Coordinates of C-alpha atoms in Angstrom, one line a residue:
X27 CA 0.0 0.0 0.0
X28 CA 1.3 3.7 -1.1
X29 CA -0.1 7.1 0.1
X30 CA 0.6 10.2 -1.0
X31 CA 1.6 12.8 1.4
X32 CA 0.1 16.3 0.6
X33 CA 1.1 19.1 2.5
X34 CA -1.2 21.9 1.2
X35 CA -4.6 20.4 0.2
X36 CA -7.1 22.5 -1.5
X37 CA -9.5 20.3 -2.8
X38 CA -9.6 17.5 -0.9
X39 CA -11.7 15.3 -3.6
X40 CA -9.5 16.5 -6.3
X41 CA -6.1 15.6 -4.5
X42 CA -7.5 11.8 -4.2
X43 CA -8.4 11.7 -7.6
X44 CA -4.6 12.6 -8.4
X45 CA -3.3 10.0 -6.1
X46 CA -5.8 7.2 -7.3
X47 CA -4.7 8.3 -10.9
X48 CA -1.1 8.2 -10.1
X49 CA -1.3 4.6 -8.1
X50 CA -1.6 5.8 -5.0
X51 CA -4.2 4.1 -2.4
X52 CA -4.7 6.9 -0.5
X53 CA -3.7 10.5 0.9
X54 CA -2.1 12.1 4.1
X55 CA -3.0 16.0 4.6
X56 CA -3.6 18.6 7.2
X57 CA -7.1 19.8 7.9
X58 CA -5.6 23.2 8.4
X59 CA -4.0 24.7 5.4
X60 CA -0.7 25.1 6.3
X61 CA 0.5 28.8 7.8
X62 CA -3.3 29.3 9.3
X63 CA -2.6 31.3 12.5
X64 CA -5.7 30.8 14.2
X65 CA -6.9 33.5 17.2
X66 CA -8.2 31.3 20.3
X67 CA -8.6 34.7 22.3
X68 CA -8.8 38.1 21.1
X69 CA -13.0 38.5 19.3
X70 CA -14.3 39.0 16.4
X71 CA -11.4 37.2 15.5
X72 CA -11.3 34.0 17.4
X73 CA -15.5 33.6 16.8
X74 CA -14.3 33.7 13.0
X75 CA -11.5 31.4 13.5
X76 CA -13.5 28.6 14.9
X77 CA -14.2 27.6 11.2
X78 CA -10.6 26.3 10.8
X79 CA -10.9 23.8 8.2
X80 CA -13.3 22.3 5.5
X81 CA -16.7 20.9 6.4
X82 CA -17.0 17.3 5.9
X83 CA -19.6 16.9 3.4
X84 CA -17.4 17.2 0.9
X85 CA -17.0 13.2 0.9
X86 CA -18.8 10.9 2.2
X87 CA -18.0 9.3 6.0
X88 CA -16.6 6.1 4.2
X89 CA -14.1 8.2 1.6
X90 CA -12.7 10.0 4.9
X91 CA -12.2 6.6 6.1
X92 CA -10.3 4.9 3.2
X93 CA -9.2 7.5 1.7
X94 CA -7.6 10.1 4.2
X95 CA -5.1 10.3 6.7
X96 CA -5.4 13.4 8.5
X97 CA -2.0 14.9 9.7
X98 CA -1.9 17.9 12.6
X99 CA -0.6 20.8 11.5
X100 CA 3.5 20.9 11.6
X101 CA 3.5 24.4 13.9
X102 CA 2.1 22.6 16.9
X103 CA 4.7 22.8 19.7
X104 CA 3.0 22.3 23.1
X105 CA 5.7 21.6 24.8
X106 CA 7.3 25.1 24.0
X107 CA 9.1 27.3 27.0
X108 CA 7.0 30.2 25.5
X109 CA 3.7 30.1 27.5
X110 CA 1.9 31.7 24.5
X111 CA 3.1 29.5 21.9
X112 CA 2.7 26.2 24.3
X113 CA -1.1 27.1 25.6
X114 CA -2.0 27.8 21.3
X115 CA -0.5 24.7 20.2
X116 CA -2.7 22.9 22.8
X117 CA -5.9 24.3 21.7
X118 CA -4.9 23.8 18.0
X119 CA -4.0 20.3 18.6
X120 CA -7.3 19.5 20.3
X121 CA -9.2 21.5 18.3
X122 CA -7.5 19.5 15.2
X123 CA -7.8 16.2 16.7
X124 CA -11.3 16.4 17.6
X125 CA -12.1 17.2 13.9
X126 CA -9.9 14.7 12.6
X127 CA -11.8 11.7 14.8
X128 CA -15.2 13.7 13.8
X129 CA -14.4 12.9 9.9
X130 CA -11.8 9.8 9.9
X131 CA -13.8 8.0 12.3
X132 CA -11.8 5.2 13.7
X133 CA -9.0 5.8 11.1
X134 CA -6.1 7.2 10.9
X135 CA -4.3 10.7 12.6
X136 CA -0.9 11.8 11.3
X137 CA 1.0 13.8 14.2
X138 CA 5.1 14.1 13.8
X139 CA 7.6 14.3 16.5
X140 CA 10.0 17.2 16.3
X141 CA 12.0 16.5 19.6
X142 CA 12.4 14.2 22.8
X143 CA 10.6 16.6 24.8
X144 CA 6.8 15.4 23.8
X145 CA 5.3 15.2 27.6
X146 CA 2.3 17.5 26.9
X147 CA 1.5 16.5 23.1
X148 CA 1.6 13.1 24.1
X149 CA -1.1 14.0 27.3
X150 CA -3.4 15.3 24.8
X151 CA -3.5 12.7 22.6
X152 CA -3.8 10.1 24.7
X153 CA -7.5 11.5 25.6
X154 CA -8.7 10.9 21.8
X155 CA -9.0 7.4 22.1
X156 CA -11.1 6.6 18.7
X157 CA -8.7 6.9 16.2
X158 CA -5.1 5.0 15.8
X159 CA -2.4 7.7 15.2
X160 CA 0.6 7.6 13.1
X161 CA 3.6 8.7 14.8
X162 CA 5.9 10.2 12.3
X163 CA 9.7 10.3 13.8
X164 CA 12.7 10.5 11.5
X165 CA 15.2 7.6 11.6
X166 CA 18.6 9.8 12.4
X167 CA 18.1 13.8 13.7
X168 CA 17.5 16.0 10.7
X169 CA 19.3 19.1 12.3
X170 CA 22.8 16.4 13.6
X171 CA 22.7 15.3 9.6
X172 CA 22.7 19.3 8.1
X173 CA 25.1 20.2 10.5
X174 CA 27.3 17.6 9.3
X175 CA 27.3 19.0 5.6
X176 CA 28.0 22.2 6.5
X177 CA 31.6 23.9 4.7
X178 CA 31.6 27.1 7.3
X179 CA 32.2 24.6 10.8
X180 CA 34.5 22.5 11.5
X181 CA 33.8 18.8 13.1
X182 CA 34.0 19.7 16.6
X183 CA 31.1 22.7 16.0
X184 CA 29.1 20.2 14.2
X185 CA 26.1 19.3 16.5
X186 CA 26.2 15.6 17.2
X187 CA 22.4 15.5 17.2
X188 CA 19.8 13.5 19.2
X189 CA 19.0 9.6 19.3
X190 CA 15.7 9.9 17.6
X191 CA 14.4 6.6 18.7
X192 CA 14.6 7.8 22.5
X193 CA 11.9 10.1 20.7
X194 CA 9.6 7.8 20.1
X195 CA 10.7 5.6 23.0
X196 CA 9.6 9.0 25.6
X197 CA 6.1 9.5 23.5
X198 CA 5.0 5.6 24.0
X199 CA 6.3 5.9 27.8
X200 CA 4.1 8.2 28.2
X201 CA 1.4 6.9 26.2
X202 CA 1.6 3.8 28.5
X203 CA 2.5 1.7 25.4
X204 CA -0.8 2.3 24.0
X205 CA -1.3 0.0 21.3
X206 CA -3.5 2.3 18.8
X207 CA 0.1 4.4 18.5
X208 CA 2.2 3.2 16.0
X209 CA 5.3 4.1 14.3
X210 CA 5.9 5.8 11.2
X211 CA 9.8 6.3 10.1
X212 CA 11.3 9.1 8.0
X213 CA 14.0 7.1 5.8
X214 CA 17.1 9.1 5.4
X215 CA 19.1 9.9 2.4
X216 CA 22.4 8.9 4.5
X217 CA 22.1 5.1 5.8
X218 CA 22.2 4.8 9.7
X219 CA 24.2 2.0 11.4
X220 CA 23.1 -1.7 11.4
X221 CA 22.5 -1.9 14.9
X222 CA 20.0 1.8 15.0
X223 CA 18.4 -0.1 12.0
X224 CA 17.8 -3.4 14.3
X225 CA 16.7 -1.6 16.9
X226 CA 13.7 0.4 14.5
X227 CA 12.9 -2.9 13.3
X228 CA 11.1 -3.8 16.9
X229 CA 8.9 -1.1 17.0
X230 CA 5.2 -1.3 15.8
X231 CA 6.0 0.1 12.3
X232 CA 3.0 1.1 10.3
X233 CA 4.9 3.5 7.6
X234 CA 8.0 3.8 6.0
X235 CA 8.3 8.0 4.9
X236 CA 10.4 8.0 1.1
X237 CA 11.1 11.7 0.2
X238 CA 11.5 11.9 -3.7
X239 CA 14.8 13.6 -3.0
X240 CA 16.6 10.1 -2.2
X241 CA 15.0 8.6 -5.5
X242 CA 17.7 8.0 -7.9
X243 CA 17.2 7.7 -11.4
X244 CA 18.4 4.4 -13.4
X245 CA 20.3 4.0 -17.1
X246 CA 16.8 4.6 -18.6
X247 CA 15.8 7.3 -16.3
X248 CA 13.5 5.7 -14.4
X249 CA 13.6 6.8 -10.6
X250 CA 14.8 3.9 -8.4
X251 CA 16.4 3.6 -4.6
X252 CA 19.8 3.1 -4.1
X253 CA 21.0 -0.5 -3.3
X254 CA 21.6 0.4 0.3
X255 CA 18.1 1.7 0.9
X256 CA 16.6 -1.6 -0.4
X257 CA 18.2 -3.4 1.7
X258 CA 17.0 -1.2 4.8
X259 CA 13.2 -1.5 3.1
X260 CA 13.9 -4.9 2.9
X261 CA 14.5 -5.6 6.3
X262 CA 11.6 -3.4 7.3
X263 CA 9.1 -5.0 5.0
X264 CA 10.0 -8.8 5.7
X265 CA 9.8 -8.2 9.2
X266 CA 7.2 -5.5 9.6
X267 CA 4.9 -5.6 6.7
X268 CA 5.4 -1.9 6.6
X269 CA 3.3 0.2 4.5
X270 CA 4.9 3.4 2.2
X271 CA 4.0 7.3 2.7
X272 CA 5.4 9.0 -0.3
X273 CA 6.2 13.1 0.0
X274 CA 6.4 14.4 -3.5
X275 CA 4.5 17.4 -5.1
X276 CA 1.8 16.9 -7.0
X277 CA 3.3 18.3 -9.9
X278 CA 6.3 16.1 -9.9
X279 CA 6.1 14.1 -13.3
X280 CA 7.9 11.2 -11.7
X281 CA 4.7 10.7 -9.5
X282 CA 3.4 7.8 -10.6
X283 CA 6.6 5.9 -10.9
X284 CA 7.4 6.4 -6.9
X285 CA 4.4 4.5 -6.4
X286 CA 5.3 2.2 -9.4
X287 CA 8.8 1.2 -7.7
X288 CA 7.6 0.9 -4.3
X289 CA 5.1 -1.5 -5.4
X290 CA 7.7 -3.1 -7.1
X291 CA 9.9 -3.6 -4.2
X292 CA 6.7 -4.6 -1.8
X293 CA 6.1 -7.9 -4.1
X294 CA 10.0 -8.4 -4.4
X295 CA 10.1 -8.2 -0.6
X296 CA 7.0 -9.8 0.5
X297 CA 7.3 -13.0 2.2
X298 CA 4.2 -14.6 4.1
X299 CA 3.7 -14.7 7.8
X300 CA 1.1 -16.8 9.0
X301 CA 1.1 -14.8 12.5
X302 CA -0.5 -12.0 10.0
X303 CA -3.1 -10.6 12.1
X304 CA -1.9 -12.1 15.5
X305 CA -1.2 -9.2 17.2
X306 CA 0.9 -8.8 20.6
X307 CA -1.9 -7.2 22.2
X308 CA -3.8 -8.4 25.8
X309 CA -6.8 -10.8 24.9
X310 CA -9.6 -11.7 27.0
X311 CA -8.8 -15.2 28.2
X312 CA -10.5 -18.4 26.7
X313 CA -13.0 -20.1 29.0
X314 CA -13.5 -23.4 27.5
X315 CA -15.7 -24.6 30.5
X316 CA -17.3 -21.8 30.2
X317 CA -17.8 -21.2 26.9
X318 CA -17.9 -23.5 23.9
X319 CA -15.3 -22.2 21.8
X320 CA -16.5 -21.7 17.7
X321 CA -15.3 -22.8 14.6
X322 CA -13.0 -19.4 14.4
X323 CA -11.2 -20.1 17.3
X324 CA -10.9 -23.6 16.8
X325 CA -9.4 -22.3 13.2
X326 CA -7.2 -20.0 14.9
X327 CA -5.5 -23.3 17.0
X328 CA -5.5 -25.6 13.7
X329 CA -3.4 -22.7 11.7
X330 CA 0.1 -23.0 13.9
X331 CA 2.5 -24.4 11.3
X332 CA 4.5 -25.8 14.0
X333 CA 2.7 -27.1 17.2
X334 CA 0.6 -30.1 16.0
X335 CA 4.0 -31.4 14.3
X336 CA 5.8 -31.0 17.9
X337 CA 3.1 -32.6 19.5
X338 CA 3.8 -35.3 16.7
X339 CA 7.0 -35.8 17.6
X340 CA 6.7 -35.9 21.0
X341 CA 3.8 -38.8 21.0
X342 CA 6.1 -40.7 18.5
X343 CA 9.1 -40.6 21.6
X344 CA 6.1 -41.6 23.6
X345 CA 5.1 -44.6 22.2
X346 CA 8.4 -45.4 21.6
X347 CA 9.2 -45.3 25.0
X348 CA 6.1 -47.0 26.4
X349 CA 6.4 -49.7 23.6
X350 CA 9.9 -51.1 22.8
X351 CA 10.9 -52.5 19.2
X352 CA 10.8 -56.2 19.9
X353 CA 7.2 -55.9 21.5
X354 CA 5.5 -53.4 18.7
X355 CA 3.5 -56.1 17.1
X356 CA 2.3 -57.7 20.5
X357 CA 1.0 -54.4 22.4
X358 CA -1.8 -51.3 22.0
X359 CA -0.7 -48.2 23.7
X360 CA -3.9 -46.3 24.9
X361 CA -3.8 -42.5 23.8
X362 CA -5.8 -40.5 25.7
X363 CA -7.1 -37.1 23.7
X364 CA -8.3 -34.3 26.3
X365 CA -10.1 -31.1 25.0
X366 CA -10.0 -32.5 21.6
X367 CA -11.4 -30.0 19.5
X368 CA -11.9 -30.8 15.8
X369 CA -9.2 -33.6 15.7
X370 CA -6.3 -32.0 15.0
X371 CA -4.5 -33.8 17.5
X372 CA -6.4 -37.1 16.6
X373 CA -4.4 -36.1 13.3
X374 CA -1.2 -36.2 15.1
X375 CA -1.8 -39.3 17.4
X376 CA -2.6 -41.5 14.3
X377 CA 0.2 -40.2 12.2
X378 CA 2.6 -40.5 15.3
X379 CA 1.6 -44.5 15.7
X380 CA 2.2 -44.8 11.9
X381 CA 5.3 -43.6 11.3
X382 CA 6.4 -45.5 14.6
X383 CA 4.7 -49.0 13.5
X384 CA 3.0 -48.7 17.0
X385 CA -0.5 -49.8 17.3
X386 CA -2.7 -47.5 19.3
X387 CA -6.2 -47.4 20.9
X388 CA -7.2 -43.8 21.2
X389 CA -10.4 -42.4 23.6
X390 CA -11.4 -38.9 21.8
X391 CA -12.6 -36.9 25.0
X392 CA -14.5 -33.5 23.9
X393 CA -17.2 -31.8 25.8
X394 CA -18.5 -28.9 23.0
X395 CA -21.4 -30.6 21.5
X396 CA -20.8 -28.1 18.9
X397 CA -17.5 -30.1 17.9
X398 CA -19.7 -33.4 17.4
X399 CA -20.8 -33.4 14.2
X400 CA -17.3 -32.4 12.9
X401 CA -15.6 -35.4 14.7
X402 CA -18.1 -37.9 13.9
X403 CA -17.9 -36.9 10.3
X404 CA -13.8 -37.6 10.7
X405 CA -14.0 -40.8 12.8
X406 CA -16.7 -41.9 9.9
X407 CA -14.8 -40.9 6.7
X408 CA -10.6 -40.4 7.9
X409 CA -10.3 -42.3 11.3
X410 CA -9.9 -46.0 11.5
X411 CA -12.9 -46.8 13.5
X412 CA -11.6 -49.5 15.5
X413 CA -8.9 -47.7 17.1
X414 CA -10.5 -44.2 17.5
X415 CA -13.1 -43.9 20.0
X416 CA -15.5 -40.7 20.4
X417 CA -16.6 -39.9 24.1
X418 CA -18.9 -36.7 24.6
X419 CA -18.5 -35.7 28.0
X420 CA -16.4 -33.1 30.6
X421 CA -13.1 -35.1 31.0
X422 CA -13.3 -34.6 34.9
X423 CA -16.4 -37.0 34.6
X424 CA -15.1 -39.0 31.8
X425 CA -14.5 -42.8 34.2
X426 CA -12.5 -44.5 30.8
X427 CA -12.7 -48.3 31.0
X428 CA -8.9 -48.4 31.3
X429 CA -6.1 -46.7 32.0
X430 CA -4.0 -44.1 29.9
X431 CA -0.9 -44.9 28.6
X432 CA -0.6 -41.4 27.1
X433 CA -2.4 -38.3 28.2
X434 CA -2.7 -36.1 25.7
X435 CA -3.7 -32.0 25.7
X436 CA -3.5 -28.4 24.5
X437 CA -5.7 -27.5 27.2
X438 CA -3.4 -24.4 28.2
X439 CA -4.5 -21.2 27.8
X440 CA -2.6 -17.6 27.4
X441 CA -1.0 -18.1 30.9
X442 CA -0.9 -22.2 31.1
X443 CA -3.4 -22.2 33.8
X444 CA -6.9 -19.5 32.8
X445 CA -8.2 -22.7 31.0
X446 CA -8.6 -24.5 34.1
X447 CA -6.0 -26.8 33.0
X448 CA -4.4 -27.9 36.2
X449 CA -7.6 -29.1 37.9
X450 CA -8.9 -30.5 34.9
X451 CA -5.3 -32.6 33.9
X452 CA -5.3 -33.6 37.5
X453 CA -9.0 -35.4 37.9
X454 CA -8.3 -36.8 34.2
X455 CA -5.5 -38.6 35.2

């Protein structure tokens, strides 16, 4: 996905139609035109300056959504030493981020960080609470890298600059790692170290910024990135599944072939996660005895490329262990499914006794009626019916005919133990 910063935006529906023409999904803008010095005190003036921005029927409430990103103006300083300038920006960032959460709904807000002294921004917008918001912080400190190419000091004068990710790291301190504030990250025409890289790559990274002044242009004058900023985007895409924010003007003929490129590099990048989705936030804990779990959850479980093939593994060193070579063709071990779900460890059972040439009788122990007809449709068409049996009842009132040779469960939970796992393991066995 590309968007298209635009720093002055005069028609709004006429700047997405640009980026839509040019390839772009979508656009980032201030609600303010840029330079607007509104008056919050003195009257007639500040009356007329409550109408500070466009109205919003000039799209529709789901082209705001998908197709905007509104930015806070670029003036606002509220954490200024000037009392003036500190108490304005304050009632121009609320007054902004109450109009932005008015039209975008639960989308998007673009705010940028200018410093590591963010204590009172960072206040305020933690009390708009609708909206996720884009935290715009550039990778190496702007003002360290001019000072650096300037002829008229020498290297001692030149200012050594500010650790930008302590920037960021402040802001989400203070935001008490709130989860709806993500990162976006101003790529720099001089390459940082590897290790400030690695340490970008684990934040919550929503946006990649490209400037059309680092674009490059190539033997037949297309513009590309140099080698070493692939690489960077590389690492941020395979790892992040970052998105691009492109600042050009809209006049720039080489518009369309930003968004062309970074496209191009997206699908040369791309590589499939199947944690997509997952994400590390806090979850209301499962309570299967409870609550029947549905077929989205039980999905969910089935999708992890690697547990079910560990749990494979570990009932082939079981039967193994419980059933030695020379006395494989004499003996049944009896496998014990707990909380089984839709099978999948039925799966894992049967496949574990085959590749070990161990014969097995296993008791399929589920208490979600919901789960029947699925398991009875696999015991009828998959399972061998003589050495898969189906038992519909709470395993703590399950009395088996036999005893277990192997117990098995993925009756966890987030923490081991919110599933009721312990008590229920313990009057199984």
């Amino acid at each position: 996905m590309v968007n298209l910063y635009i720093n002055a935006c005069v028609d709004v529906k006429q700047a997405i139609s640009c980026a839509n023409n040019n390839q772009y999904d979508s656009i980032t803008t201030p609600l303010v035109f840029p330079g607007f010095d509104r008056e919050f005190w003195n009257e007639p003036l500040a009356k007329k300056h409550q109408i500070f921005s466009r109205a919003d029927i000039v799209m529709t409430s789901r082209q705001w959504l998908t197709f905007v990103i509104a930015a806070v103006s670029d003036d606002i300083d509220c954490d200024s030493d000037n009392h003036n300038i500190r108490e304005a920006s304050e009632r121009k960032l609320c007054q902004e981020m109450e109009f932005a959460e008015h039209v975008v709904q639960q989308g998007l807000i673009y705010v940028k960080l200018n410093g590591g002294n963010n204590i009172n921004m960072c206040r305020i917008i933690n009390t708009y609470t609708k909206c996720i918001i884009i935290v715009e912080v550039p990778m190496m400190d702007p003002i360290a890298v001019a000072s650096q190419l300037r002829n008229d000091i020498d290297e001692e004068e030149a200012t050594q600059g500010e650790d930008t990710w302590t920037w960021w790291n402040k802001f989400r301190l203070h935001s008490n790692f709130n989860v709806k504030h993500r990162l976006s990250l101003i790529l720099p025409a001089d390459i940082p170290t590897h290790e400030e890289i690695l340490r970008w790559m684990g934040e919550p990274l929503e946006y990649i910024v490209v400037s059309s002044d680092i674009f490059i242009h190539n033997k037949a004058n297309y513009p590309v990135l140099s080698v070493a900023h692939q690489e960077v985007l590389a690492m941020f895409l395979r790892r992040n599944k970052a998105k691009f924010i492109v600042k050009a003007n809209q006049n720039d003929p080489s518009l369309r072939y930003y968004a062309e490129y970074l496209r191009h590099l997206e699908e040369k990048f791309k590589e499939h996660d199947p944690m997509d989705g997952f994400d590390d936030v806090i979850e209301i804990p499962l309570q299967p005895l409870f609550d029947n779990l549905d077929t989205y959850t039980y999905e969910i479980f089935e999708k992890d490329p690697v547990k079910y093939l560990l749990y494979q593994r570990a009932i082939e060193a079981a039967l193994k262990d419980k059933i030695p070579e020379d006395k494989a063709a004499n003996s049944t071990a009896t496998v014990m499914i707990l909380g089984a779900g839709r099978g999948p460890l039925v799966r894992s059972a049967l496949n574990a006794a085959a590749n070990t040439k161990r014969k097995v009788k296993i008791y399929v122990v589920e208490k979600n009626q919901n789960s029947r007809n699925t398991l009875e449709a696999l015991w009828r068409e998959m399972w061998p019916r003589d050495a898969v049996q189906l038992i519909f009842s709470d395993m703590r009132e399950f009395s088996p005919p036999e005893k277990a040779d192997i117990i098995v469960s993925e009756l966890l939970g987030s923490f081991g133990d919110n599933e009721l796992s312990p008590e229920c393991l313990d009057g199984a066995q």
